[in-house]
Tab-separated table of C-alpha atoms and ligand atoms in Angstrom:
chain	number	residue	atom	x	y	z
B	1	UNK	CA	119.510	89.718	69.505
B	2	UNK	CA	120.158	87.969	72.601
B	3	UNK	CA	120.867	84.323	71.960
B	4	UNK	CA	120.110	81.372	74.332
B	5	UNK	CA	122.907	78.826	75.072
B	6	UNK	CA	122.193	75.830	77.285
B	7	UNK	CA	124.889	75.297	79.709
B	8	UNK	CA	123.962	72.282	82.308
B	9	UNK	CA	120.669	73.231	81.784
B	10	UNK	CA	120.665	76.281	82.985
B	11	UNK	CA	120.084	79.223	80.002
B	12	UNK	CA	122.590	81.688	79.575
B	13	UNK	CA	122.127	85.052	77.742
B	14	UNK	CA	124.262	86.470	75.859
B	15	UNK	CA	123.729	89.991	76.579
B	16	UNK	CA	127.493	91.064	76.453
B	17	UNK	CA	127.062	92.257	72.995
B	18	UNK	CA	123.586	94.040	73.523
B	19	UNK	CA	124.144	96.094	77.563
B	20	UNK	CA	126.432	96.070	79.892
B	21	UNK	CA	123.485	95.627	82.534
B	22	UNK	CA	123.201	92.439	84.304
B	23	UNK	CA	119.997	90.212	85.311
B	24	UNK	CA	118.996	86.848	85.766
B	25	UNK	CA	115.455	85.331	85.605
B	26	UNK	CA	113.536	82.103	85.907
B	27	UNK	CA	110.342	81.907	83.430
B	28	UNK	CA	108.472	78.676	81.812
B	29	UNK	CA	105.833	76.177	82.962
B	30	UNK	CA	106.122	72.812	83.081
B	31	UNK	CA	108.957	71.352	80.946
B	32	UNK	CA	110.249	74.865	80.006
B	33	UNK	CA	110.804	75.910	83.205
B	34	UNK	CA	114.357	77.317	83.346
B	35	UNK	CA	116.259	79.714	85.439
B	36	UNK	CA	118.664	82.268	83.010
B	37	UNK	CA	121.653	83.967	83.756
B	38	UNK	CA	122.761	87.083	81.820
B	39	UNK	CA	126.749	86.543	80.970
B	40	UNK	CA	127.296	90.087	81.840
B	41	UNK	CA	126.288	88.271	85.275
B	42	UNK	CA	128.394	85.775	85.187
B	43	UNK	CA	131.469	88.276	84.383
B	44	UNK	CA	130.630	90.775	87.176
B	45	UNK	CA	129.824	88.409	90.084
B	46	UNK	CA	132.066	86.551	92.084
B	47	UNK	CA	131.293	82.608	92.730
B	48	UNK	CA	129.161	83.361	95.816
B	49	UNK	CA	127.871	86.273	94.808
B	50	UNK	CA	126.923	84.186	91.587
B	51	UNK	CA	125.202	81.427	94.143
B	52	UNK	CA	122.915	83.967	96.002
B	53	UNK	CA	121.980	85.080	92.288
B	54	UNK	CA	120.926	81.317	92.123
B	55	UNK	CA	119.447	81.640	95.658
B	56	UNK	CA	117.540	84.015	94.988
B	57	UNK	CA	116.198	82.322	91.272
B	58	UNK	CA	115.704	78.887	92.917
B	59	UNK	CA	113.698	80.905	95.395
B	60	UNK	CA	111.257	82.033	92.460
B	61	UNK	CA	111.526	78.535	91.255
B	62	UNK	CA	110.504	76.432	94.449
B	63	UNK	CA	108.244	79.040	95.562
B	64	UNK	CA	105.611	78.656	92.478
B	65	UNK	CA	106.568	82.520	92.057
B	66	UNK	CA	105.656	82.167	88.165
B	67	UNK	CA	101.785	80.639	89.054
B	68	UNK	CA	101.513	82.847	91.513
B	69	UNK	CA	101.904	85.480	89.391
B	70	UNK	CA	100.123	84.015	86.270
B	71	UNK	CA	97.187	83.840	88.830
B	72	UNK	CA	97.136	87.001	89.683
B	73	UNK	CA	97.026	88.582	86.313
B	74	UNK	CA	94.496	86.004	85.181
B	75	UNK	CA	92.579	86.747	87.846
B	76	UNK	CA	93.369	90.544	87.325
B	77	UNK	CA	92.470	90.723	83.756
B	78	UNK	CA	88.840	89.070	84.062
B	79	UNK	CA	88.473	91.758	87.251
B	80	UNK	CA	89.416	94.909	84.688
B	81	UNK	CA	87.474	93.708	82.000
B	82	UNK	CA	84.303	93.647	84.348
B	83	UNK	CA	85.265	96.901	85.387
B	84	UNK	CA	85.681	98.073	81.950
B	85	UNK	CA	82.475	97.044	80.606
B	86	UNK	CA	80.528	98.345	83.436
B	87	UNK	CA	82.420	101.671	83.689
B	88	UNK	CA	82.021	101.933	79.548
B	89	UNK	CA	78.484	101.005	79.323
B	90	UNK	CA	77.562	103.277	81.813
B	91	UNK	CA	79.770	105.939	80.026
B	92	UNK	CA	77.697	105.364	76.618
B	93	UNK	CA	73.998	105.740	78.889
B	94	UNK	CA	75.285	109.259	80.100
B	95	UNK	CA	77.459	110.462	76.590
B	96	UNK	CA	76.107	108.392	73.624
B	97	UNK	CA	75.226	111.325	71.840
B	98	UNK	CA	77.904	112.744	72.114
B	99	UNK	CA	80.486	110.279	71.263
B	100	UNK	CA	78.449	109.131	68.221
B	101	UNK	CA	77.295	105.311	69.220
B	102	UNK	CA	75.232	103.687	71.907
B	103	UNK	CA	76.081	100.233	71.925
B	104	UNK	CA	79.854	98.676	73.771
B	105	UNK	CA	79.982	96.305	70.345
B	106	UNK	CA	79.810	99.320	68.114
B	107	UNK	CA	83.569	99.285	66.932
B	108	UNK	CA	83.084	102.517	67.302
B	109	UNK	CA	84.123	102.009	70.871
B	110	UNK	CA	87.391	100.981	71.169
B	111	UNK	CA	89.515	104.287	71.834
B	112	UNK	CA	86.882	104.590	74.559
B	113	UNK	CA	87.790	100.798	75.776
B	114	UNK	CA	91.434	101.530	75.142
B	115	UNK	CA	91.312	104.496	77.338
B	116	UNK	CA	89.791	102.526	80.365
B	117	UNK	CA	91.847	99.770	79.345
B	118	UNK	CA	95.287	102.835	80.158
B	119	UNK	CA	93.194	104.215	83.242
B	120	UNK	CA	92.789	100.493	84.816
B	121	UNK	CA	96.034	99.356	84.373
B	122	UNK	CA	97.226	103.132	85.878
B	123	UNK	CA	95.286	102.107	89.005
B	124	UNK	CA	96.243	98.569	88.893
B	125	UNK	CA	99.550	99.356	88.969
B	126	UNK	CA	100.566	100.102	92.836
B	127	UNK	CA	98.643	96.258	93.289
B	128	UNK	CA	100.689	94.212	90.923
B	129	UNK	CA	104.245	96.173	91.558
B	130	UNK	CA	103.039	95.271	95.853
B	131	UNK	CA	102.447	91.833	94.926
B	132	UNK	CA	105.956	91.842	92.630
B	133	UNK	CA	108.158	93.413	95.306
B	134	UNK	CA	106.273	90.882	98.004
B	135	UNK	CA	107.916	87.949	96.134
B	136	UNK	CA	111.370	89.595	95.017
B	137	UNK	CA	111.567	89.828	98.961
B	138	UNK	CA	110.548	86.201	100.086
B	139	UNK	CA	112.930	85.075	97.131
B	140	UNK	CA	115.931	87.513	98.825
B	141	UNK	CA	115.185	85.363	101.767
B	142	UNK	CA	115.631	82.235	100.413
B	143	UNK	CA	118.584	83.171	98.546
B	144	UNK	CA	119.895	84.382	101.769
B	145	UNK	CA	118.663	81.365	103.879
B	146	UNK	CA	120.158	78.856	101.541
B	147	UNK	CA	123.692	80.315	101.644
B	148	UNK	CA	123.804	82.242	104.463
B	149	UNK	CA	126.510	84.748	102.614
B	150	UNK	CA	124.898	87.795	103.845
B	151	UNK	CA	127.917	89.499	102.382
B	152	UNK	CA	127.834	88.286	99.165
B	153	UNK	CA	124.267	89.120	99.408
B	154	UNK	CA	124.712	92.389	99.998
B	155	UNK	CA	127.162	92.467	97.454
B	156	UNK	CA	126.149	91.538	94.530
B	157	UNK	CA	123.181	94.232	94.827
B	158	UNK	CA	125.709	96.816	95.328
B	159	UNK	CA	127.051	95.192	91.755
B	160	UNK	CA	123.704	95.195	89.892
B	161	UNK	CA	123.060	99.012	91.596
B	162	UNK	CA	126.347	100.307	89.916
B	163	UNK	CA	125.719	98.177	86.793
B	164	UNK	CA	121.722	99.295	85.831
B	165	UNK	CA	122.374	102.341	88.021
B	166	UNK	CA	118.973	101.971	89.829
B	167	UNK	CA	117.790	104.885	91.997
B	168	UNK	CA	119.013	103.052	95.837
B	169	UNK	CA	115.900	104.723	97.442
B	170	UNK	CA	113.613	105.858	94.924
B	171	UNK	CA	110.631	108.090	96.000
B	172	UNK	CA	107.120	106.622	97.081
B	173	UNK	CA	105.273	107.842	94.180
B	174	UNK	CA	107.950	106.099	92.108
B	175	UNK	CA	108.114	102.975	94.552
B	176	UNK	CA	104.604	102.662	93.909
B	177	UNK	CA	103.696	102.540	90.511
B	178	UNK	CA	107.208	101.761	88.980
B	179	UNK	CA	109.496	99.306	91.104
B	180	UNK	CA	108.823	95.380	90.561
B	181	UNK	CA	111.469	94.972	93.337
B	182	UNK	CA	112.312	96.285	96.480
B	183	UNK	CA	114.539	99.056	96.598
B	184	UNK	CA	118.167	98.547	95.909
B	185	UNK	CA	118.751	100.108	99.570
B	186	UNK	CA	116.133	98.008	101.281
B	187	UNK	CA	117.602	94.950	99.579
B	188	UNK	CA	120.977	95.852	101.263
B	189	UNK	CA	119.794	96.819	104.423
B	190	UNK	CA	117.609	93.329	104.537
B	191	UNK	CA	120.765	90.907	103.094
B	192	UNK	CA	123.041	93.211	106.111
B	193	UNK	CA	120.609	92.158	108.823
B	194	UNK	CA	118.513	89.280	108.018
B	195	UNK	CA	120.763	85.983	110.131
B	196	UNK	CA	117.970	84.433	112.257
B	197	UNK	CA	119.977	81.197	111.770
B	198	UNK	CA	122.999	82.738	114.218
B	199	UNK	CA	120.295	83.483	117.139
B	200	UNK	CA	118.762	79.477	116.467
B	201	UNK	CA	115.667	81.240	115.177
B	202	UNK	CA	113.785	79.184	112.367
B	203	UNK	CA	114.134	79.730	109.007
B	204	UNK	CA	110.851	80.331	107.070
B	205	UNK	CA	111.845	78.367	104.151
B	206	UNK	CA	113.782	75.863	106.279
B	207	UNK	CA	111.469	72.932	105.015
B	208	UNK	CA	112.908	72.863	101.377
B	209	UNK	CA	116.551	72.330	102.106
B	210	UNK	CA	118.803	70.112	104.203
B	211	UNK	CA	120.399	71.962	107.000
B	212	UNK	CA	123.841	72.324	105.852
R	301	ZN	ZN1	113.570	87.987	91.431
């Protein structure tokens, strides 16, 4: 059991005893909103590589990540539950007889609404992991904009691929219904070449911060 442990506010887990993996998170509404550091984290990274961890969390944090992605599934769920009743009822006109009951309240029906239920979310999936890896990537840019330690960046990924041992470019089919975050490699690749602050370009997320 991991167990929470408030330190300036900011939730650590102790995961030491449980894996030797390391993550951080931010999760809540409202009061409860809190950004948590694994202490396997803590351990592995070094201070900056620790602050574009941060970055990157803060990123989630300022950026309404968590309603954004409440939203989405709300709005998801009412959008597959419309789809399931139509597809279902329509299932029952053509194969009543078959399956034994004609009506969608019959209890009857709920390994057929289950299986819809599986087949929906199978379809869904490639939407809500595109939408996922969309904000992992603006929150790599904060992170990065923030501190501008590009190394550190690149980094700590490198630390968290060794650690989880995460495929660095996984496959499309793969990409598509199974990563919630870029690609290790892409990560790298985007915290090696993403500076627009040494050519004087502006930074997206400029507005949030004071110019160091
Ligand atoms: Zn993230």
């Amino acid at each position: 059991m991991a167990v929470f442990r408030a330190v300036r506010r900011k939730p650590v887990v102790r995961s030491g005893r449980d894996t030797t993996t390391v993550n951080a998170y931010v999760t809540g509404l409202f009061g409860t909103k809190r950004i948590v550091l694994w202490d396997t984290l803590l351990a592995r990274l070094d201070e900056d590589e620790v602050l574009v961890v941060m970055g990157h969390e803060m990123g989630h944090y300022v950026l309404n990540h968590v309603a954004q992605g409440l939203m989405l599934s709300s709005i998801g769920t009412i959008f597959a539950l419309y789809l399931i009743h139509r597809v279902a009822n329509a299932l029952i006109r053509r194969f009543g007889a078959r399956f034994g009951f004609y009506r969608l309240a019959d209890i009857a029906s709920v390994p057929l609404i289950l299986m819809l239920a599986e087949v929906t979310m199978l379809l869904g999936a490639p939407v809500v992991n595109g939408f996922s890896r969309h904000l992992e990537h603006e929150a790599d840019r904060f992170a990065l904009e923030i501190t501008r330690t590009n190394r550190a960046a690149g980094l700590s990924f490198v630390k968290l691929q060794e650690d989880n041992l995460s495929v660095p470019y996984p496959g499309w089919l793969s990409k598509l219904w199974r990563s919630s975050h870029p690609p290790i490699g892409e990560r790298i690749e985007f915290a090696n070449t993403y500076r627009p602050w040494t050519h004087g370009e502006p930074l997206v997320y400029g507005s949030y911060f004071r110019d160091p």
